[in-house]
PDB file of C-alpha atoms in Angstrom:
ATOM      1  CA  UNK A   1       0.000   0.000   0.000  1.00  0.00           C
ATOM      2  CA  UNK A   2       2.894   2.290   0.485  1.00  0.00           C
ATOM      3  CA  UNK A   3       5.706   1.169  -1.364  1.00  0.00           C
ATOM      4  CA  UNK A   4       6.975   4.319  -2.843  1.00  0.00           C
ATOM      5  CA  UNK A   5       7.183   5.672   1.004  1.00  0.00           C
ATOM      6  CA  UNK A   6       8.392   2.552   1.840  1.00  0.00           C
ATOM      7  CA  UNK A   7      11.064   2.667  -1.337  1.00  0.00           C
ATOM      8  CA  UNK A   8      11.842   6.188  -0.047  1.00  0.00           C
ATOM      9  CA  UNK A   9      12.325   5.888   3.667  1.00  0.00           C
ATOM     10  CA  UNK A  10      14.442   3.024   2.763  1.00  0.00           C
ATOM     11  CA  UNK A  11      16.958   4.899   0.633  1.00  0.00           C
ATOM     12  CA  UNK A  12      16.716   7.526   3.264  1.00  0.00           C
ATOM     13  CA  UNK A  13      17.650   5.007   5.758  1.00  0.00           C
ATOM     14  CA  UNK A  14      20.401   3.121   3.831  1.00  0.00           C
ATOM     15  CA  UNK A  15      21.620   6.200   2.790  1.00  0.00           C
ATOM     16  CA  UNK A  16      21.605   8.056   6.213  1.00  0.00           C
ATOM     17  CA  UNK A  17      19.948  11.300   5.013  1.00  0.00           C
ATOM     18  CA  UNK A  18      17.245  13.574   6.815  1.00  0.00           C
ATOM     19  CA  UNK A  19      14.228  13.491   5.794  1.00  0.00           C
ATOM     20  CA  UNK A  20      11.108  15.984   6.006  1.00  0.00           C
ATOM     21  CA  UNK A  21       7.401  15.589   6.341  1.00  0.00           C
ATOM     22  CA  UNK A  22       3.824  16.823   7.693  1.00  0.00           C
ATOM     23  CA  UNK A  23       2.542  14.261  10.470  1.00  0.00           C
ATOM     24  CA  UNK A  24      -0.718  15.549  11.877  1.00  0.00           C
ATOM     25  CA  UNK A  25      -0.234  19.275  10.820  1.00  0.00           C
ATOM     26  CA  UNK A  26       3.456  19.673  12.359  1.00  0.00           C
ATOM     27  CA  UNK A  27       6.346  19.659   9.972  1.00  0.00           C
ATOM     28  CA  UNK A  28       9.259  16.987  11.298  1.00  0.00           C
ATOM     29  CA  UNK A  29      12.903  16.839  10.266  1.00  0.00           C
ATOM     30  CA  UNK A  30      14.730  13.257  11.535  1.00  0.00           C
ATOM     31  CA  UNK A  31      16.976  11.058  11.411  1.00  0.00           C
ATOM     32  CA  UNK A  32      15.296   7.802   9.921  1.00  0.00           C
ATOM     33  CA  UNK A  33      16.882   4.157  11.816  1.00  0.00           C
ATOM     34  CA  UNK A  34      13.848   1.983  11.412  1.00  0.00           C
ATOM     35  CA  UNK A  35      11.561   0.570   8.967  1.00  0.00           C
ATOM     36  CA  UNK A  36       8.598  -1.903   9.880  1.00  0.00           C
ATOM     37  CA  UNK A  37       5.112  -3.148  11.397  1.00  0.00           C
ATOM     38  CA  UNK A  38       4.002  -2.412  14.503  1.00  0.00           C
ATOM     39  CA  UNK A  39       2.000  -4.517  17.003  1.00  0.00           C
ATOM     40  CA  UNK A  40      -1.069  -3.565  15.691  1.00  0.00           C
ATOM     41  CA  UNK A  41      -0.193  -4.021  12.012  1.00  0.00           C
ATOM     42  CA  UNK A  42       0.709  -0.490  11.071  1.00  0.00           C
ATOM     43  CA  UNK A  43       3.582   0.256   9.045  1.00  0.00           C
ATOM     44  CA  UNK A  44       5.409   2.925  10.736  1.00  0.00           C
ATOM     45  CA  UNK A  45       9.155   4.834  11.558  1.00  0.00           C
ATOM     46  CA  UNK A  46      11.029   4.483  14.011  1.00  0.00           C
ATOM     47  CA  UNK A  47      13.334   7.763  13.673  1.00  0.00           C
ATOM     48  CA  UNK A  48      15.455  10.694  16.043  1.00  0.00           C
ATOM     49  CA  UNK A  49      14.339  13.968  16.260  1.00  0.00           C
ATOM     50  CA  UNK A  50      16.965  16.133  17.390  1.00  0.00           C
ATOM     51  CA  UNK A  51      16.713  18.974  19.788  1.00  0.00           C
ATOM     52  CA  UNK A  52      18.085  21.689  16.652  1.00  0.00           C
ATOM     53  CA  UNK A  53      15.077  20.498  14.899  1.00  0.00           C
ATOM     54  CA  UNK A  54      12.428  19.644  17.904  1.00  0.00           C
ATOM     55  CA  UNK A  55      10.742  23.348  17.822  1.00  0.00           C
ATOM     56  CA  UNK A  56       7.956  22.763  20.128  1.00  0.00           C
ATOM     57  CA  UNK A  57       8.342  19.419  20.540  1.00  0.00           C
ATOM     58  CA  UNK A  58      10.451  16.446  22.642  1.00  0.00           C
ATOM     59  CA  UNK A  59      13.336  15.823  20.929  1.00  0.00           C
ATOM     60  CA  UNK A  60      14.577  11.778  21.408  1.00  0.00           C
ATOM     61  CA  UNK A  61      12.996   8.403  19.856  1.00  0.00           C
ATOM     62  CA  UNK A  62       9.449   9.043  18.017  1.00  0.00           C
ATOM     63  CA  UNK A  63       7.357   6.715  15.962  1.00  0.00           C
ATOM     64  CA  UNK A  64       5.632   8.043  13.064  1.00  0.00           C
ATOM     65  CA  UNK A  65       2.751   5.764  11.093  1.00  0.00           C
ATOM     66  CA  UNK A  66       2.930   5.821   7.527  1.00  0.00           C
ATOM     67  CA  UNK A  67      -0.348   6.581   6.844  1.00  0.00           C
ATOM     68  CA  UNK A  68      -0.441   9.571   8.798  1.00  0.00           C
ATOM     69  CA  UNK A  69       3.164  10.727   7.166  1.00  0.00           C
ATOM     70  CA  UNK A  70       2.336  13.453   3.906  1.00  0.00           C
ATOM     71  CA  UNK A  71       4.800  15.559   2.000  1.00  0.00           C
ATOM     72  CA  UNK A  72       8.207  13.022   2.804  1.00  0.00           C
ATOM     73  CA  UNK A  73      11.587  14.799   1.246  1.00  0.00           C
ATOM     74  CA  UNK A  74      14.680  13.419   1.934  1.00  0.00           C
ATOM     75  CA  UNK A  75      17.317  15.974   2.148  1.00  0.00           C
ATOM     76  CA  UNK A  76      20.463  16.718   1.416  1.00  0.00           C
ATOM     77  CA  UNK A  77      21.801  16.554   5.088  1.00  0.00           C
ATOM     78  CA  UNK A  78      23.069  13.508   6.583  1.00  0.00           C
ATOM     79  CA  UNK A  79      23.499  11.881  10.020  1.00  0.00           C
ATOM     80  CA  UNK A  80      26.173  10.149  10.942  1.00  0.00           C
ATOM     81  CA  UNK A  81      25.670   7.886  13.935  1.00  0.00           C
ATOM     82  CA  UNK A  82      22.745   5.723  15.829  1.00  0.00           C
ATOM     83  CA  UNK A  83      21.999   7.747  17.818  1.00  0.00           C
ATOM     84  CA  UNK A  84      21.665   6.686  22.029  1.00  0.00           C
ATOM     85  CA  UNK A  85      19.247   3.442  22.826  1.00  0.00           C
ATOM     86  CA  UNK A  86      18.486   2.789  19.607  1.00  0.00           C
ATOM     87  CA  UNK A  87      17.322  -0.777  19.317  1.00  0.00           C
ATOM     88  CA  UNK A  88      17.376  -2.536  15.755  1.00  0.00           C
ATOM     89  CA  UNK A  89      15.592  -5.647  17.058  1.00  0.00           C
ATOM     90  CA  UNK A  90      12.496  -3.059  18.657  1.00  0.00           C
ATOM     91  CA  UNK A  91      10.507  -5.082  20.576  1.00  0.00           C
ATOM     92  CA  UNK A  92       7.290  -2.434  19.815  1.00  0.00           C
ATOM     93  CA  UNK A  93       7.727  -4.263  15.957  1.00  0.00           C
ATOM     94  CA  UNK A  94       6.458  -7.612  14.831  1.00  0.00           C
ATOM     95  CA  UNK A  95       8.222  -6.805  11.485  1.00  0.00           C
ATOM     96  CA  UNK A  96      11.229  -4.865  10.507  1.00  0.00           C
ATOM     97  CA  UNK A  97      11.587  -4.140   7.002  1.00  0.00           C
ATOM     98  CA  UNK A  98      14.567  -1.863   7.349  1.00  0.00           C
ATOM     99  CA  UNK A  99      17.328  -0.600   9.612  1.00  0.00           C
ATOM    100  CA  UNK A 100      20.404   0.797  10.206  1.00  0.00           C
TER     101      UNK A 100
END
């Protein structure tokens, strides 16, 4: 159902860049690390948000669902690390299609 997110976050993942989107009228820029289905079936991603780009909101660990994801860029900018208690087995997933 969304393979040309799922094509996109992928590269974005493999590839280490930022990416950009609207999630429930807000406008995100993180670092993507995970790829997959969570518990309740709902293909999702598992990405940092870091505090230069957390206006208004928590930076650290946030899950975003695909189908709530509009507007996805990946930008020029990369990342270069995991970043702290990042898991690639995530327990919250009962599939991963991607990682770091």
């Amino acid at each position: 159902m969304y393979s040309r997110l799922l094509e996109d976050l992928s590269r974005a993942v493999g590839a280490r860049l930022l990416i950009r989107f609207g999630y429930r009228d807000e406008t995100y820029v993180v670092e993507p690390h995970l790829l997959g289905s969570n518990l309740r079936n709902e293909d999702c991603l598992c990405a940092w948000l870091d505090s230069k780009y957390a206006v208004d909101k928590e930076a650290g660990w946030h899950c975003f669902l695909f189908s709530d994801m509009k507007d996805v860029e990946l930008l020029d900018d990369r990342f270069c690390r995991e970043r702290p208690g990042y898991d690639p087995y995530n327990s919250a997933m009962n599939r991963i299609y991607y990682r770091l």
